[in-house]
Amino acid sequence: MGTGTWWWAGAAGTAWAELLVAAVLLLRPRGRTGGTGSADAMPGVARGATPGAPPGVPADAPPGPAALALLRGGRRAAVTVALVALHQRGAVAAGRRRTIRANGGPGRTRDPVQLGVHRSLRNALPLRALALRPEARQAVDGLRAELGRARGCGAPSASPPPTRSGSP
């Protein structure tokens, strides 16, 4: 093996690390009280709002895995977490040449990000293209807006931040 072919080992390791983090976020207990997972430990998150959680989740539950992934890693991470959840349910499977394909219906999920990602999979797509599909983008943008409302900050402003004008 030549020295120019080792780059793929690093790329594969990064992809596996992302999937491992997504799986850990999905498999963590959701009904914790106290500690860092409680709503009281999250300043700025309004009581009665659980961002990123499907409807019917108790108000004091921590944010869902897709919301945490969105905050930590952006749109692509949120789509990856939704794909892991759909894969665990058997709703998606690996396709040819690093693509993901739908494998039946979305199952019993009511999570809007998972539903949007599953609707995006009419054809087998790579992860990068899937994250840019309109259905997946709208679902993740809806989650981002929900997180903004829960924090009480509303939508991000379009104006740039004020600059200092030479005063000390």
mmCIF file of C-alpha atoms in Angstrom:
data_model
loop_
_atom_site.group_PDB
_atom_site.id
_atom_site.type_symbol
_atom_site.label_atom_id
_atom_site.label_comp_id
_atom_site.label_asym_id
_atom_site.label_seq_id
_atom_site.Cartn_x
_atom_site.Cartn_y
_atom_site.Cartn_z
ATOM 1 C CA MET A 1 0.000 0.000 0.000
ATOM 2 C CA GLY A 2 1.487 3.330 -1.029
ATOM 3 C CA THR A 3 1.744 6.327 1.231
ATOM 4 C CA GLY A 4 -0.910 8.198 -0.735
ATOM 5 C CA THR A 5 -3.660 5.736 0.168
ATOM 6 C CA TRP A 6 -3.677 6.181 3.943
ATOM 7 C CA TRP A 7 -5.995 9.222 3.849
ATOM 8 C CA TRP A 8 -9.076 6.984 3.589
ATOM 9 C CA ALA A 9 -8.291 5.376 6.961
ATOM 10 C CA GLY A 10 -8.642 8.761 8.657
ATOM 11 C CA ALA A 11 -11.845 9.535 6.773
ATOM 12 C CA ALA A 12 -13.359 6.175 7.699
ATOM 13 C CA GLY A 13 -12.380 6.661 11.356
ATOM 14 C CA THR A 14 -14.104 10.048 11.427
ATOM 15 C CA ALA A 15 -17.294 8.625 9.925
ATOM 16 C CA TRP A 16 -17.371 5.781 12.464
ATOM 17 C CA ALA A 17 -16.796 8.259 15.296
ATOM 18 C CA GLU A 18 -19.812 10.322 14.142
ATOM 19 C CA LEU A 19 -22.006 7.227 14.023
ATOM 20 C CA LEU A 20 -20.805 6.133 17.469
ATOM 21 C CA VAL A 21 -21.651 9.525 18.970
ATOM 22 C CA ALA A 22 -25.074 9.458 17.336
ATOM 23 C CA ALA A 23 -25.742 5.951 18.674
ATOM 24 C CA VAL A 24 -24.690 6.980 22.190
ATOM 25 C CA LEU A 25 -27.018 9.983 22.048
ATOM 26 C CA LEU A 26 -29.904 7.778 20.938
ATOM 27 C CA LEU A 27 -29.324 5.050 23.500
ATOM 28 C CA ARG A 28 -28.888 7.237 26.580
ATOM 29 C CA PRO A 29 -31.661 7.127 29.195
ATOM 30 C CA ARG A 30 -34.252 9.844 28.667
ATOM 31 C CA GLY A 31 -36.075 9.828 32.005
ATOM 32 C CA ARG A 32 -33.257 11.084 34.206
ATOM 33 C CA THR A 33 -33.911 13.498 37.027
ATOM 34 C CA GLY A 34 -31.294 15.885 38.304
ATOM 35 C CA GLY A 35 -27.738 15.962 37.014
ATOM 36 C CA THR A 36 -26.778 17.596 33.774
ATOM 37 C CA GLY A 37 -29.688 16.100 31.838
ATOM 38 C CA SER A 38 -32.503 17.806 33.722
ATOM 39 C CA ALA A 39 -34.322 20.859 32.439
ATOM 40 C CA ASP A 40 -33.246 22.825 35.525
ATOM 41 C CA ALA A 41 -29.608 22.392 34.547
ATOM 42 C CA MET A 42 -30.171 23.935 31.107
ATOM 43 C CA PRO A 43 -30.341 27.711 31.466
ATOM 44 C CA GLY A 44 -32.448 29.425 28.864
ATOM 45 C CA VAL A 45 -34.619 26.412 28.034
ATOM 46 C CA ALA A 46 -38.193 27.244 28.896
ATOM 47 C CA ARG A 47 -40.140 24.855 31.057
ATOM 48 C CA GLY A 48 -42.851 23.101 29.137
ATOM 49 C CA ALA A 49 -40.792 22.983 25.945
ATOM 50 C CA THR A 50 -38.640 20.024 25.065
ATOM 51 C CA PRO A 51 -36.785 20.984 21.901
ATOM 52 C CA GLY A 52 -36.064 18.163 19.517
ATOM 53 C CA ALA A 53 -38.310 15.664 21.256
ATOM 54 C CA PRO A 54 -41.338 14.181 19.533
ATOM 55 C CA PRO A 55 -44.816 15.171 20.755
ATOM 56 C CA GLY A 56 -45.916 13.466 23.945
ATOM 57 C CA VAL A 57 -42.536 13.620 25.710
ATOM 58 C CA PRO A 58 -42.747 15.056 29.260
ATOM 59 C CA ALA A 59 -41.976 18.753 29.550
ATOM 60 C CA ASP A 60 -39.019 18.255 31.890
ATOM 61 C CA ALA A 61 -37.250 15.766 29.606
ATOM 62 C CA PRO A 62 -33.879 16.799 28.180
ATOM 63 C CA PRO A 63 -33.624 17.820 24.510
ATOM 64 C CA GLY A 64 -33.742 15.014 22.007
ATOM 65 C CA PRO A 65 -30.680 13.551 20.302
ATOM 66 C CA ALA A 66 -31.316 15.423 17.056
ATOM 67 C CA ALA A 67 -31.426 18.741 18.934
ATOM 68 C CA LEU A 68 -28.161 18.005 20.711
ATOM 69 C CA ALA A 69 -26.538 16.938 17.453
ATOM 70 C CA LEU A 70 -27.784 20.098 15.737
ATOM 71 C CA LEU A 71 -26.300 22.278 18.456
ATOM 72 C CA ARG A 72 -23.003 20.415 18.524
ATOM 73 C CA GLY A 73 -22.428 19.470 14.903
ATOM 74 C CA GLY A 74 -24.917 21.296 12.701
ATOM 75 C CA ARG A 75 -27.342 20.101 10.046
ATOM 76 C CA ARG A 76 -25.316 17.092 8.918
ATOM 77 C CA ALA A 77 -24.968 15.778 12.491
ATOM 78 C CA ALA A 78 -28.730 16.101 13.076
ATOM 79 C CA VAL A 79 -29.411 14.171 9.857
ATOM 80 C CA THR A 80 -26.881 11.516 10.919
ATOM 81 C CA VAL A 81 -28.630 11.051 14.274
ATOM 82 C CA ALA A 82 -31.996 10.735 12.510
ATOM 83 C CA LEU A 83 -30.492 8.152 10.142
ATOM 84 C CA VAL A 84 -29.123 6.118 13.059
ATOM 85 C CA ALA A 85 -32.556 6.078 14.684
ATOM 86 C CA LEU A 86 -34.207 5.067 11.407
ATOM 87 C CA HIS A 87 -31.572 2.380 10.844
ATOM 88 C CA GLN A 88 -32.162 0.938 14.315
ATOM 89 C CA ARG A 89 -35.828 0.638 13.386
ATOM 90 C CA GLY A 90 -35.034 -0.935 10.012
ATOM 91 C CA ALA A 91 -36.485 1.966 8.021
ATOM 92 C CA VAL A 92 -33.255 2.709 6.128
ATOM 93 C CA ALA A 93 -30.353 0.579 4.944
ATOM 94 C CA ALA A 94 -27.003 0.979 3.265
ATOM 95 C CA GLY A 95 -27.163 1.309 -0.490
ATOM 96 C CA ARG A 96 -24.501 1.008 -3.136
ATOM 97 C CA ARG A 97 -21.383 3.146 -3.129
ATOM 98 C CA ARG A 98 -21.774 4.923 0.215
ATOM 99 C CA THR A 99 -25.460 5.730 -0.217
ATOM 100 C CA ILE A 100 -28.457 5.339 2.061
ATOM 101 C CA ARG A 101 -31.787 4.026 0.857
ATOM 102 C CA ALA A 102 -35.260 3.769 2.347
ATOM 103 C CA ASN A 103 -36.218 0.285 3.436
ATOM 104 C CA GLY A 104 -39.980 0.565 3.826
ATOM 105 C CA GLY A 105 -41.926 3.096 5.882
ATOM 106 C CA PRO A 106 -40.553 5.253 8.700
ATOM 107 C CA GLY A 107 -42.143 3.071 11.368
ATOM 108 C CA ARG A 108 -43.893 4.468 14.410
ATOM 109 C CA THR A 109 -41.744 7.560 14.809
ATOM 110 C CA ARG A 110 -43.297 10.977 15.278
ATOM 111 C CA ASP A 111 -39.998 12.818 15.314
ATOM 112 C CA PRO A 112 -40.197 15.502 12.595
ATOM 113 C CA VAL A 113 -36.490 15.278 11.701
ATOM 114 C CA GLN A 114 -36.658 11.507 11.223
ATOM 115 C CA LEU A 115 -39.820 11.853 9.137
ATOM 116 C CA GLY A 116 -38.251 14.591 6.997
ATOM 117 C CA VAL A 117 -35.096 12.547 6.438
ATOM 118 C CA HIS A 118 -37.112 9.457 5.523
ATOM 119 C CA ARG A 119 -39.264 11.455 3.080
ATOM 120 C CA SER A 120 -36.050 12.686 1.431
ATOM 121 C CA LEU A 121 -34.988 9.142 0.573
ATOM 122 C CA ARG A 122 -37.021 8.575 -2.592
ATOM 123 C CA ASN A 123 -33.771 7.459 -4.235
ATOM 124 C CA ALA A 124 -30.554 6.219 -2.651
ATOM 125 C CA LEU A 125 -28.462 9.256 -1.667
ATOM 126 C CA PRO A 126 -25.112 9.904 0.000
ATOM 127 C CA LEU A 127 -25.243 11.601 3.415
ATOM 128 C CA ARG A 128 -24.040 14.970 2.113
ATOM 129 C CA ALA A 129 -26.754 15.122 -0.562
ATOM 130 C CA LEU A 130 -29.393 13.884 1.885
ATOM 131 C CA ALA A 131 -28.659 16.713 4.315
ATOM 132 C CA LEU A 132 -29.289 19.206 1.490
ATOM 133 C CA ARG A 133 -32.630 17.781 0.299
ATOM 134 C CA PRO A 134 -35.538 20.204 0.854
ATOM 135 C CA GLU A 135 -37.527 17.829 3.094
ATOM 136 C CA ALA A 136 -34.576 17.191 5.404
ATOM 137 C CA ARG A 137 -33.565 20.876 5.405
ATOM 138 C CA GLN A 138 -37.087 21.981 6.354
ATOM 139 C CA ALA A 139 -37.239 19.457 9.189
ATOM 140 C CA VAL A 140 -33.869 20.534 10.603
ATOM 141 C CA ASP A 141 -34.728 24.222 10.141
ATOM 142 C CA GLY A 142 -37.955 23.612 12.064
ATOM 143 C CA LEU A 143 -35.943 22.052 14.876
ATOM 144 C CA ARG A 144 -33.542 25.005 14.841
ATOM 145 C CA ALA A 145 -36.497 27.426 15.106
ATOM 146 C CA GLU A 146 -37.960 25.369 17.959
ATOM 147 C CA LEU A 147 -34.637 25.531 19.803
ATOM 148 C CA GLY A 148 -34.552 29.290 19.266
ATOM 149 C CA ARG A 149 -38.057 29.685 20.722
ATOM 150 C CA ALA A 150 -37.192 27.468 23.693
ATOM 151 C CA ARG A 151 -34.158 29.579 24.491
ATOM 152 C CA GLY A 152 -36.249 32.733 24.221
ATOM 153 C CA CYS A 153 -33.959 34.346 21.705
ATOM 154 C CA GLY A 154 -36.202 34.034 18.658
ATOM 155 C CA ALA A 155 -34.757 33.931 15.173
ATOM 156 C CA PRO A 156 -31.203 35.067 14.633
ATOM 157 C CA SER A 157 -31.006 38.649 13.461
ATOM 158 C CA ALA A 158 -29.956 39.377 9.911
ATOM 159 C CA SER A 159 -27.995 42.472 10.913
ATOM 160 C CA PRO A 160 -24.295 42.143 11.726
ATOM 161 C CA PRO A 161 -23.154 42.663 15.325
ATOM 162 C CA PRO A 162 -22.296 46.244 16.288
ATOM 163 C CA THR A 163 -18.671 47.236 15.873
ATOM 164 C CA ARG A 164 -16.554 49.394 18.108
ATOM 165 C CA SER A 165 -15.785 52.810 16.694
ATOM 166 C CA GLY A 166 -12.363 53.673 18.116
ATOM 167 C CA SER A 167 -13.573 54.356 21.673
ATOM 168 C CA PRO A 168 -11.685 52.599 24.511
#
